[in-house]
mmCIF file of C-alpha atoms and ligand atoms in Angstrom:
data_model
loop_
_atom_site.group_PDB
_atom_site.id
_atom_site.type_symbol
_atom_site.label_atom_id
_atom_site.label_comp_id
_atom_site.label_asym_id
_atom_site.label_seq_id
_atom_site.Cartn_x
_atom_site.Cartn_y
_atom_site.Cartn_z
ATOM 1 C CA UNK A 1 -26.064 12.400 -20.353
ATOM 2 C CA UNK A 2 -24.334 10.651 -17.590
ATOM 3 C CA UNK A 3 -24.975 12.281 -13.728
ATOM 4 C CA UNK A 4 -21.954 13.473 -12.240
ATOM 5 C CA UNK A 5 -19.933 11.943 -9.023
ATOM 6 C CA UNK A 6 -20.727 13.552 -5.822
ATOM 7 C CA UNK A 7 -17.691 14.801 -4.321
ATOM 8 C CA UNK A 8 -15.683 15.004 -7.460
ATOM 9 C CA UNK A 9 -14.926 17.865 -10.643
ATOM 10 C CA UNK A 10 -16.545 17.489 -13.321
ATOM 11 C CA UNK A 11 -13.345 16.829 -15.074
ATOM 12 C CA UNK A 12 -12.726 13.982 -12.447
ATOM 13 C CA UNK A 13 -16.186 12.916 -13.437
ATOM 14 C CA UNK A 14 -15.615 12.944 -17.022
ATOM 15 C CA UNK A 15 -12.054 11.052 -16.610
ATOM 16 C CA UNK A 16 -13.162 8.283 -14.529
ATOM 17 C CA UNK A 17 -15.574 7.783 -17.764
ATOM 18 C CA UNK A 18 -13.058 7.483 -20.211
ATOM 19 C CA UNK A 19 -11.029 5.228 -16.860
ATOM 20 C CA UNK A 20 -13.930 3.078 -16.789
ATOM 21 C CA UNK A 21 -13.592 2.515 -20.852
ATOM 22 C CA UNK A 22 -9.938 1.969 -20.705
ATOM 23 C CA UNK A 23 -10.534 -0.516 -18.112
ATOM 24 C CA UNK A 24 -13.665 -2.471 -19.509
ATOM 25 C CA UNK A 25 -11.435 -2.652 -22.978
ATOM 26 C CA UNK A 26 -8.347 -4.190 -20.916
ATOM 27 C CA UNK A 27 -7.353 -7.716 -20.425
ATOM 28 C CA UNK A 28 -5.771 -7.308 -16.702
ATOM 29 C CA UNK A 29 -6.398 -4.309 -15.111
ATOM 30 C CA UNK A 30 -3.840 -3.927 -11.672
ATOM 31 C CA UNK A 31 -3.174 -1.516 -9.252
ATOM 32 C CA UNK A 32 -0.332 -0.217 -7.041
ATOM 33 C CA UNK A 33 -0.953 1.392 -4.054
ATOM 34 C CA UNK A 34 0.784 3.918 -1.681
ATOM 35 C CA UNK A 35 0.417 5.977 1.455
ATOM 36 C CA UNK A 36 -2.156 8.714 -0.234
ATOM 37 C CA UNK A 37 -4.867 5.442 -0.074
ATOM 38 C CA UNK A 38 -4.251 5.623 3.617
ATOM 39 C CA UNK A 39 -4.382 9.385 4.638
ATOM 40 C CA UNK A 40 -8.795 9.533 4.616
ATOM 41 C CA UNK A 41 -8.187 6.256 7.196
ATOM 42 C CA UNK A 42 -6.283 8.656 9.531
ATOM 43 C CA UNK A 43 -3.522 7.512 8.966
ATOM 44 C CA UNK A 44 -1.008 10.041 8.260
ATOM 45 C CA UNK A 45 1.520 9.587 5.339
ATOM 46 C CA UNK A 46 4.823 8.138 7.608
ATOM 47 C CA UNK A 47 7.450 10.918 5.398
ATOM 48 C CA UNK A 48 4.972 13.856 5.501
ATOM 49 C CA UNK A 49 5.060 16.254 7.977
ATOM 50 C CA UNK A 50 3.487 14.957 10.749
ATOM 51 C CA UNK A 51 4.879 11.226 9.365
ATOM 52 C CA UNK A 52 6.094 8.888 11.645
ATOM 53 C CA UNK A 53 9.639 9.582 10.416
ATOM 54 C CA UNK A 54 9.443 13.484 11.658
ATOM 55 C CA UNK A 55 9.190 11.985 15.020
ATOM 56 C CA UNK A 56 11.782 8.861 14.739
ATOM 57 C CA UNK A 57 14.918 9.399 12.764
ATOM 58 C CA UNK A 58 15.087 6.431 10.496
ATOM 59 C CA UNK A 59 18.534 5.922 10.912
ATOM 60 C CA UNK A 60 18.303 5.739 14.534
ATOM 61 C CA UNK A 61 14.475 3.437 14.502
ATOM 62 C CA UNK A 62 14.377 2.277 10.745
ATOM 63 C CA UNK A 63 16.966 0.153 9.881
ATOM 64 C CA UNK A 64 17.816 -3.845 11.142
ATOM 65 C CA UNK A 65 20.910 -3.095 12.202
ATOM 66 C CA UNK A 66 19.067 -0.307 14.821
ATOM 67 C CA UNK A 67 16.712 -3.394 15.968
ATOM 68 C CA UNK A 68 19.183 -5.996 16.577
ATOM 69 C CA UNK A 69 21.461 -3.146 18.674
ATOM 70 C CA UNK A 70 18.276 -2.106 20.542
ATOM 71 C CA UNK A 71 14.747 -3.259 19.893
ATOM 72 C CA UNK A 72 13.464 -2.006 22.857
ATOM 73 C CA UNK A 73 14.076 1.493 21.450
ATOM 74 C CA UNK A 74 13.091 0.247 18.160
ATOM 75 C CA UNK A 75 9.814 -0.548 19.710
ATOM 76 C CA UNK A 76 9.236 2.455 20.930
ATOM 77 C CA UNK A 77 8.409 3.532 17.147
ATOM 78 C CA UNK A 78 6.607 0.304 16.543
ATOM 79 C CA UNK A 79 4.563 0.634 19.583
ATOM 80 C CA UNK A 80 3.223 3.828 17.802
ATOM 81 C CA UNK A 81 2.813 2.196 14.514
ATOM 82 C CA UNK A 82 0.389 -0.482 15.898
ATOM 83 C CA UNK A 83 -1.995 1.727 16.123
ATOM 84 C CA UNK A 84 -2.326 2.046 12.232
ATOM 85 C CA UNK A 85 -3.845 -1.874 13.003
ATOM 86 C CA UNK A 86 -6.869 -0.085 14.554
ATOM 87 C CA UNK A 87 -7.559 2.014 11.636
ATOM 88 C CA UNK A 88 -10.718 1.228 9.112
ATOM 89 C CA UNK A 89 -10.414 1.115 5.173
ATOM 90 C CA UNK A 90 -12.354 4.202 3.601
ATOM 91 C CA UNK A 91 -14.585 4.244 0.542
ATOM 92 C CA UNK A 92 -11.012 4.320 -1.954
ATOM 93 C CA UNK A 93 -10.026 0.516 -0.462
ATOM 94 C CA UNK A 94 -14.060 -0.648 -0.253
ATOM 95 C CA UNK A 95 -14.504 0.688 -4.300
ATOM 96 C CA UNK A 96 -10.743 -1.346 -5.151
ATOM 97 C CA UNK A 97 -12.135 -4.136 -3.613
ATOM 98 C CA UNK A 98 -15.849 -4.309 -5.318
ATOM 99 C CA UNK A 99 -13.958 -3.811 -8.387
ATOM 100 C CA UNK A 100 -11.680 -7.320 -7.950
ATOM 101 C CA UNK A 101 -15.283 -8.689 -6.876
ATOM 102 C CA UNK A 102 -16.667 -7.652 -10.584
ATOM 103 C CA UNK A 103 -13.811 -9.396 -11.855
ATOM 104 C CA UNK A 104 -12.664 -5.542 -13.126
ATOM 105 C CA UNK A 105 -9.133 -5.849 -11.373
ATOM 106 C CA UNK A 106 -6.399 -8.812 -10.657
ATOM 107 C CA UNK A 107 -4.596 -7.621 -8.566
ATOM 108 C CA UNK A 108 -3.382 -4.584 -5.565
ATOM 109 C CA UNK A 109 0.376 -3.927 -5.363
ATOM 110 C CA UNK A 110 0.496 -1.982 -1.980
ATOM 111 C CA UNK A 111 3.303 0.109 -0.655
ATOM 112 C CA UNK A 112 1.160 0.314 2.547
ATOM 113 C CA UNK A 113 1.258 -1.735 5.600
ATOM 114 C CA UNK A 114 -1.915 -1.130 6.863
ATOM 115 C CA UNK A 115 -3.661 -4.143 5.875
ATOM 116 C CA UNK A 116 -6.540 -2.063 5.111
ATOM 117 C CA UNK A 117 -7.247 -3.147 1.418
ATOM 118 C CA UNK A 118 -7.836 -6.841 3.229
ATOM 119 C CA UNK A 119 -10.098 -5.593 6.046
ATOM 120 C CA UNK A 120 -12.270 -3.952 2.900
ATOM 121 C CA UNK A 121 -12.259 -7.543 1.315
ATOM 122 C CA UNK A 122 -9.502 -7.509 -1.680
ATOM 123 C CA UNK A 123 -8.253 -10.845 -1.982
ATOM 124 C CA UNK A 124 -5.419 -10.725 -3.765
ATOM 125 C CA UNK A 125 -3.122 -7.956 -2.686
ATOM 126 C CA UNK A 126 1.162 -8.096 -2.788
ATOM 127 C CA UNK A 127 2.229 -6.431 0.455
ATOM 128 C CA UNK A 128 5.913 -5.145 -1.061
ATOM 129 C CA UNK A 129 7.178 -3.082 2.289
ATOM 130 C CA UNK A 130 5.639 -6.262 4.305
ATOM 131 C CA UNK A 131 2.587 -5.668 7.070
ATOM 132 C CA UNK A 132 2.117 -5.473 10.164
ATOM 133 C CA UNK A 133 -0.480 -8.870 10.704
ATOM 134 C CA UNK A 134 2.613 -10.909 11.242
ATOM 135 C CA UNK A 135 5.698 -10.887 13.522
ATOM 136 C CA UNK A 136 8.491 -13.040 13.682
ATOM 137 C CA UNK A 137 11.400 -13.751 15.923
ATOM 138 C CA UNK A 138 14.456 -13.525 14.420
ATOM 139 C CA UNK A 139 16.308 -16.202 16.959
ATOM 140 C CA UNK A 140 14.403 -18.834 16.664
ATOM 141 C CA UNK A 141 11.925 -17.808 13.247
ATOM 142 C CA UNK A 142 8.859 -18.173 15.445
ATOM 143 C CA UNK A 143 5.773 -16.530 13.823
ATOM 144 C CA UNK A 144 2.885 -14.946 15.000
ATOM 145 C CA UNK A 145 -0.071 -12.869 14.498
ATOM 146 C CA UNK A 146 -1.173 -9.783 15.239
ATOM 147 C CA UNK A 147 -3.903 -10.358 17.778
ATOM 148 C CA UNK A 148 -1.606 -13.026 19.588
ATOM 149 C CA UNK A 149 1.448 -10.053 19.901
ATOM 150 C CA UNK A 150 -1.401 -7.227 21.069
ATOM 151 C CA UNK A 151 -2.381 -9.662 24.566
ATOM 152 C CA UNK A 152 1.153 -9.232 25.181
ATOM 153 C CA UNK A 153 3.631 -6.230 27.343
ATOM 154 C CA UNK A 154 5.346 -4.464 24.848
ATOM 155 C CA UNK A 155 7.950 -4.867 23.891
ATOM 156 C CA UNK A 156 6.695 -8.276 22.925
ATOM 157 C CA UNK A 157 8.589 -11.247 23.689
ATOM 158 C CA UNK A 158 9.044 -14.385 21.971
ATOM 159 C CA UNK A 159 9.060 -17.752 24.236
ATOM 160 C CA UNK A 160 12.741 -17.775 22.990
ATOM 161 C CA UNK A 161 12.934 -14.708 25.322
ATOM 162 C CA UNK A 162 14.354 -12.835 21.794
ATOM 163 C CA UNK A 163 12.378 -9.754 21.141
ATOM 164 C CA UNK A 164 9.922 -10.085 17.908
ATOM 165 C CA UNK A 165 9.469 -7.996 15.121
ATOM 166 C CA UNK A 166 6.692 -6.849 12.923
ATOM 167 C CA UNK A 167 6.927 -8.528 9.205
ATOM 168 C CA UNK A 168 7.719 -4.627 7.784
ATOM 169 C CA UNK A 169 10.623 -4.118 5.671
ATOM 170 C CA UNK A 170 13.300 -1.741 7.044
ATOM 171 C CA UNK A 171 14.866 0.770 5.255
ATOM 172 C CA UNK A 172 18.099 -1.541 5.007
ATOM 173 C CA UNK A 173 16.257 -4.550 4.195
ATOM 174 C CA UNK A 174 15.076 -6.152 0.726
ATOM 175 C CA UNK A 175 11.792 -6.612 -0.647
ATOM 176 C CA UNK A 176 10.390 -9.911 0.181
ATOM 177 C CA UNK A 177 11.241 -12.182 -2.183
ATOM 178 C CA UNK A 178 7.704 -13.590 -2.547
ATOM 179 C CA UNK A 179 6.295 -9.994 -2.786
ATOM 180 C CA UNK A 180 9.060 -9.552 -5.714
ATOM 181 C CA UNK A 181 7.839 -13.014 -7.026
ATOM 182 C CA UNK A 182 4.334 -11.640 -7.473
ATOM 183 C CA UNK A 183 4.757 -8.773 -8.614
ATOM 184 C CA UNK A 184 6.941 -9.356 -11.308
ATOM 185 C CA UNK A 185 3.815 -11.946 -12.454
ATOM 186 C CA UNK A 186 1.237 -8.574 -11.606
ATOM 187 C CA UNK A 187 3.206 -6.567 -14.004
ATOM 188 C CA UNK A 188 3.852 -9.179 -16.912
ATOM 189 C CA UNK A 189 0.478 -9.546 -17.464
ATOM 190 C CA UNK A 190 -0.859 -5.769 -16.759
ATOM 191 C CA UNK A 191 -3.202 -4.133 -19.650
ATOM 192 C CA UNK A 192 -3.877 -1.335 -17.222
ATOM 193 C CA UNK A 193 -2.280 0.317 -14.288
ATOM 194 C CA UNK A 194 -4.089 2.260 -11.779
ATOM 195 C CA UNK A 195 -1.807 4.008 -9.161
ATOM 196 C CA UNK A 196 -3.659 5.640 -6.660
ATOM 197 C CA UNK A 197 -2.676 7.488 -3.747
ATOM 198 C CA UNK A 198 1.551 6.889 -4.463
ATOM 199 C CA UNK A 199 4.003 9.577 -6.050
ATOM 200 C CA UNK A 200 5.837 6.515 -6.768
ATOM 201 C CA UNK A 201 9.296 8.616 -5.333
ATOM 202 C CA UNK A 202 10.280 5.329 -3.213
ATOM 203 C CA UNK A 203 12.115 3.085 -5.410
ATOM 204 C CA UNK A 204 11.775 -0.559 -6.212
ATOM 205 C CA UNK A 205 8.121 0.376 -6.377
ATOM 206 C CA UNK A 206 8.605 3.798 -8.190
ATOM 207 C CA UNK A 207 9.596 1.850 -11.233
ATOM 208 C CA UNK A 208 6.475 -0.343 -11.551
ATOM 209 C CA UNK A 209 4.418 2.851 -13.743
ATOM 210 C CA UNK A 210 7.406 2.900 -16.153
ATOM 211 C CA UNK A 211 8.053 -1.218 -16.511
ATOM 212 C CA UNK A 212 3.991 -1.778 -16.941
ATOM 213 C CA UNK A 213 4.421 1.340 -19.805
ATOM 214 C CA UNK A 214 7.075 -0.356 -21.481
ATOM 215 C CA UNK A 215 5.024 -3.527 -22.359
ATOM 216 C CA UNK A 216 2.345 -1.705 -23.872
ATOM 217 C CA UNK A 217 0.525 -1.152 -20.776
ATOM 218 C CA UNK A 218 -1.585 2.029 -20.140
ATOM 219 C CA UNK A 219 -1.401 4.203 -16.759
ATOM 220 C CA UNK A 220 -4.577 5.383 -15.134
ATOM 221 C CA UNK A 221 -3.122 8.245 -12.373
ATOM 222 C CA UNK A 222 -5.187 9.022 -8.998
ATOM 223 C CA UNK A 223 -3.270 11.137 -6.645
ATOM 224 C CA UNK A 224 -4.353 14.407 -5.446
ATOM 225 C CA UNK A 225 -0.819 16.039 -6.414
ATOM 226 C CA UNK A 226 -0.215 14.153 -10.116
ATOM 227 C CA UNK A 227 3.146 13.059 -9.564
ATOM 228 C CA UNK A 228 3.647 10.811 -12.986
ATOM 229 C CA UNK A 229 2.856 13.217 -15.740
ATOM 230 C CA UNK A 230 3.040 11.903 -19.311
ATOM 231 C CA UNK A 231 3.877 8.806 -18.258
ATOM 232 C CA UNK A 232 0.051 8.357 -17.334
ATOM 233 C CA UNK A 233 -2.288 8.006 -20.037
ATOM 234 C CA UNK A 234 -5.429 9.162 -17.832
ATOM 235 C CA UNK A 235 -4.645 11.613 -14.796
ATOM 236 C CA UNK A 236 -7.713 12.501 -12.165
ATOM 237 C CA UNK A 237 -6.335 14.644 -9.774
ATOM 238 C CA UNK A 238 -8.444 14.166 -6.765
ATOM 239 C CA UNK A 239 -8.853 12.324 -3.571
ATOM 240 C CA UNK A 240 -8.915 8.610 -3.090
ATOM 241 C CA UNK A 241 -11.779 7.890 -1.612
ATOM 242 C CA UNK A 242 -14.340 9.930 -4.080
ATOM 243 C CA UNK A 243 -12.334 9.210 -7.372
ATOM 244 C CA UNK A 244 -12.240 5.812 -6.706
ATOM 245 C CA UNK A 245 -16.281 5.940 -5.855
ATOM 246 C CA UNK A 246 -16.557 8.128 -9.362
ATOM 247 C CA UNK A 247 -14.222 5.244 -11.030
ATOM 248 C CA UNK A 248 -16.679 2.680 -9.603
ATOM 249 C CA UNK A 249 -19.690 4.141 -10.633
ATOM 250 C CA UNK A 250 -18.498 4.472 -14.258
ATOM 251 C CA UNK A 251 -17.628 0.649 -13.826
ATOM 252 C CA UNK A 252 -20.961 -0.269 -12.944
ATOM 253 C CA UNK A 253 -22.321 2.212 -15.796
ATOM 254 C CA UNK A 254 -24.167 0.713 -18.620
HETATM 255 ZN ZN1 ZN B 1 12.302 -16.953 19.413
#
């Protein structure tokens, strides 16, 4: 008889076994990714309560055409979303990223812009909102890195003298095409789907679950509040950080 996960219900437990078949039977196993994977890092989900959008109306900090009118306001929200840059991945990133280690997953589609899926050592992850480890100037197309931008005043200037701007996408702005690029190649070849920690509400991304079940793929759910219903085939309602651990352990289960 198997040993349960610490930290999880037993009907977690028992999911993340039947999880851990679905994904040892699969071909390509991927994952998308949303702010839920964040929340045990501290951060706190940017449209819940105490988001960073109940603070900044989007309209007025979240769109391009609010930058290029006034990024010194604009930066007055970015200056608080640096500090997301100082937060650590928890065990639901570390357990994501021993799994593309064991060869048990291709690839992370994240909604997050963290960067904390990289700091826990996942190589190959599709940043679709963008990130915040580059920033560019939109004069001149200058780019630079995070560390280089954080010796600088903010707002941080470019040697242009143009103000720069975090590689995030905007409300008003398109998914980068390269992110687009990859994921379309993440999704034709998906077996398996695990979305963890998204309610998959925010669209281009909120139609990944139904395009990977349309090919034949199967859905393995891990959100706290299930948010996809039939659409998943396995649903473990629980916290990211332990029912990825349980998920994990099942993985490395004989
Ligand atoms: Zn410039």
């Amino acid at each position: 008889m198997k040993v349960s996960c610490p930290g999880v219900s037993p009907e977690i437990s028992d999911g993340a076994a039947r999880a851990a078949e679905l994904i040892r039977s699969a071909g390509t196993v991927i994952a998308l990714t949303g702010a839920g994977a964040s929340t045990e890092s501290g951060i706190p989900d940017f449209r819940g309560r105490n988001g960073l959008w109940s603070r900044f109306d989007p309209l007025e900090y979240g769109t391009i055409g609010a930058f290029r009118r006034d990024p010194v306001k604009v930066w007055k929200m970015f200056a608080e979303l640096l500090a997301v840059t100082d937060a650590e991945p928890n065990a639901g990133h570390h357990a994501l990223a021993a799994m593309e280690a064991m060869g048990c997953l291709y690839g992370i589609i994240t909604q997050n812009i963290d960067g904390l899926h990289q700091k826990a050592g996942s190589r190959s992850v599709v940043e679709f909102h963008g990130s915040l480890a580059t920033f560019s100037c939109g004069r001149c197309r200058t780019a630079l890195l995070l560390a280089e931008v954080r010796t600088r005043p903010l707002p941080p200037l470019c040697s242009c003298g143009a103000v720069l701007k975090p590689d995030v996408v905007f409300f008003d702005e398109a998914i980068p095409t390269d992110a687009l690029h990859q994921t379309e190649k993440l999704i034709a070849t998906a077996d398996v789907l695990i979305v963890a920690g998204t309610s998959c509400q925010v669209a281009p991304a909120s139609t990944i679950p139904l395009r990977v079940r349309r090919r034949g793929g199967r859905i393995i759910e891990v959100n706290l509040a299930p948010a996809l219903g039939p659409l998943a085939d396995i649903t473990l309602a629980g916290g990211f950080g332990a029912t990825m651990s349980c998920l994990l352990a099942r993985l490395r289960e004989k």
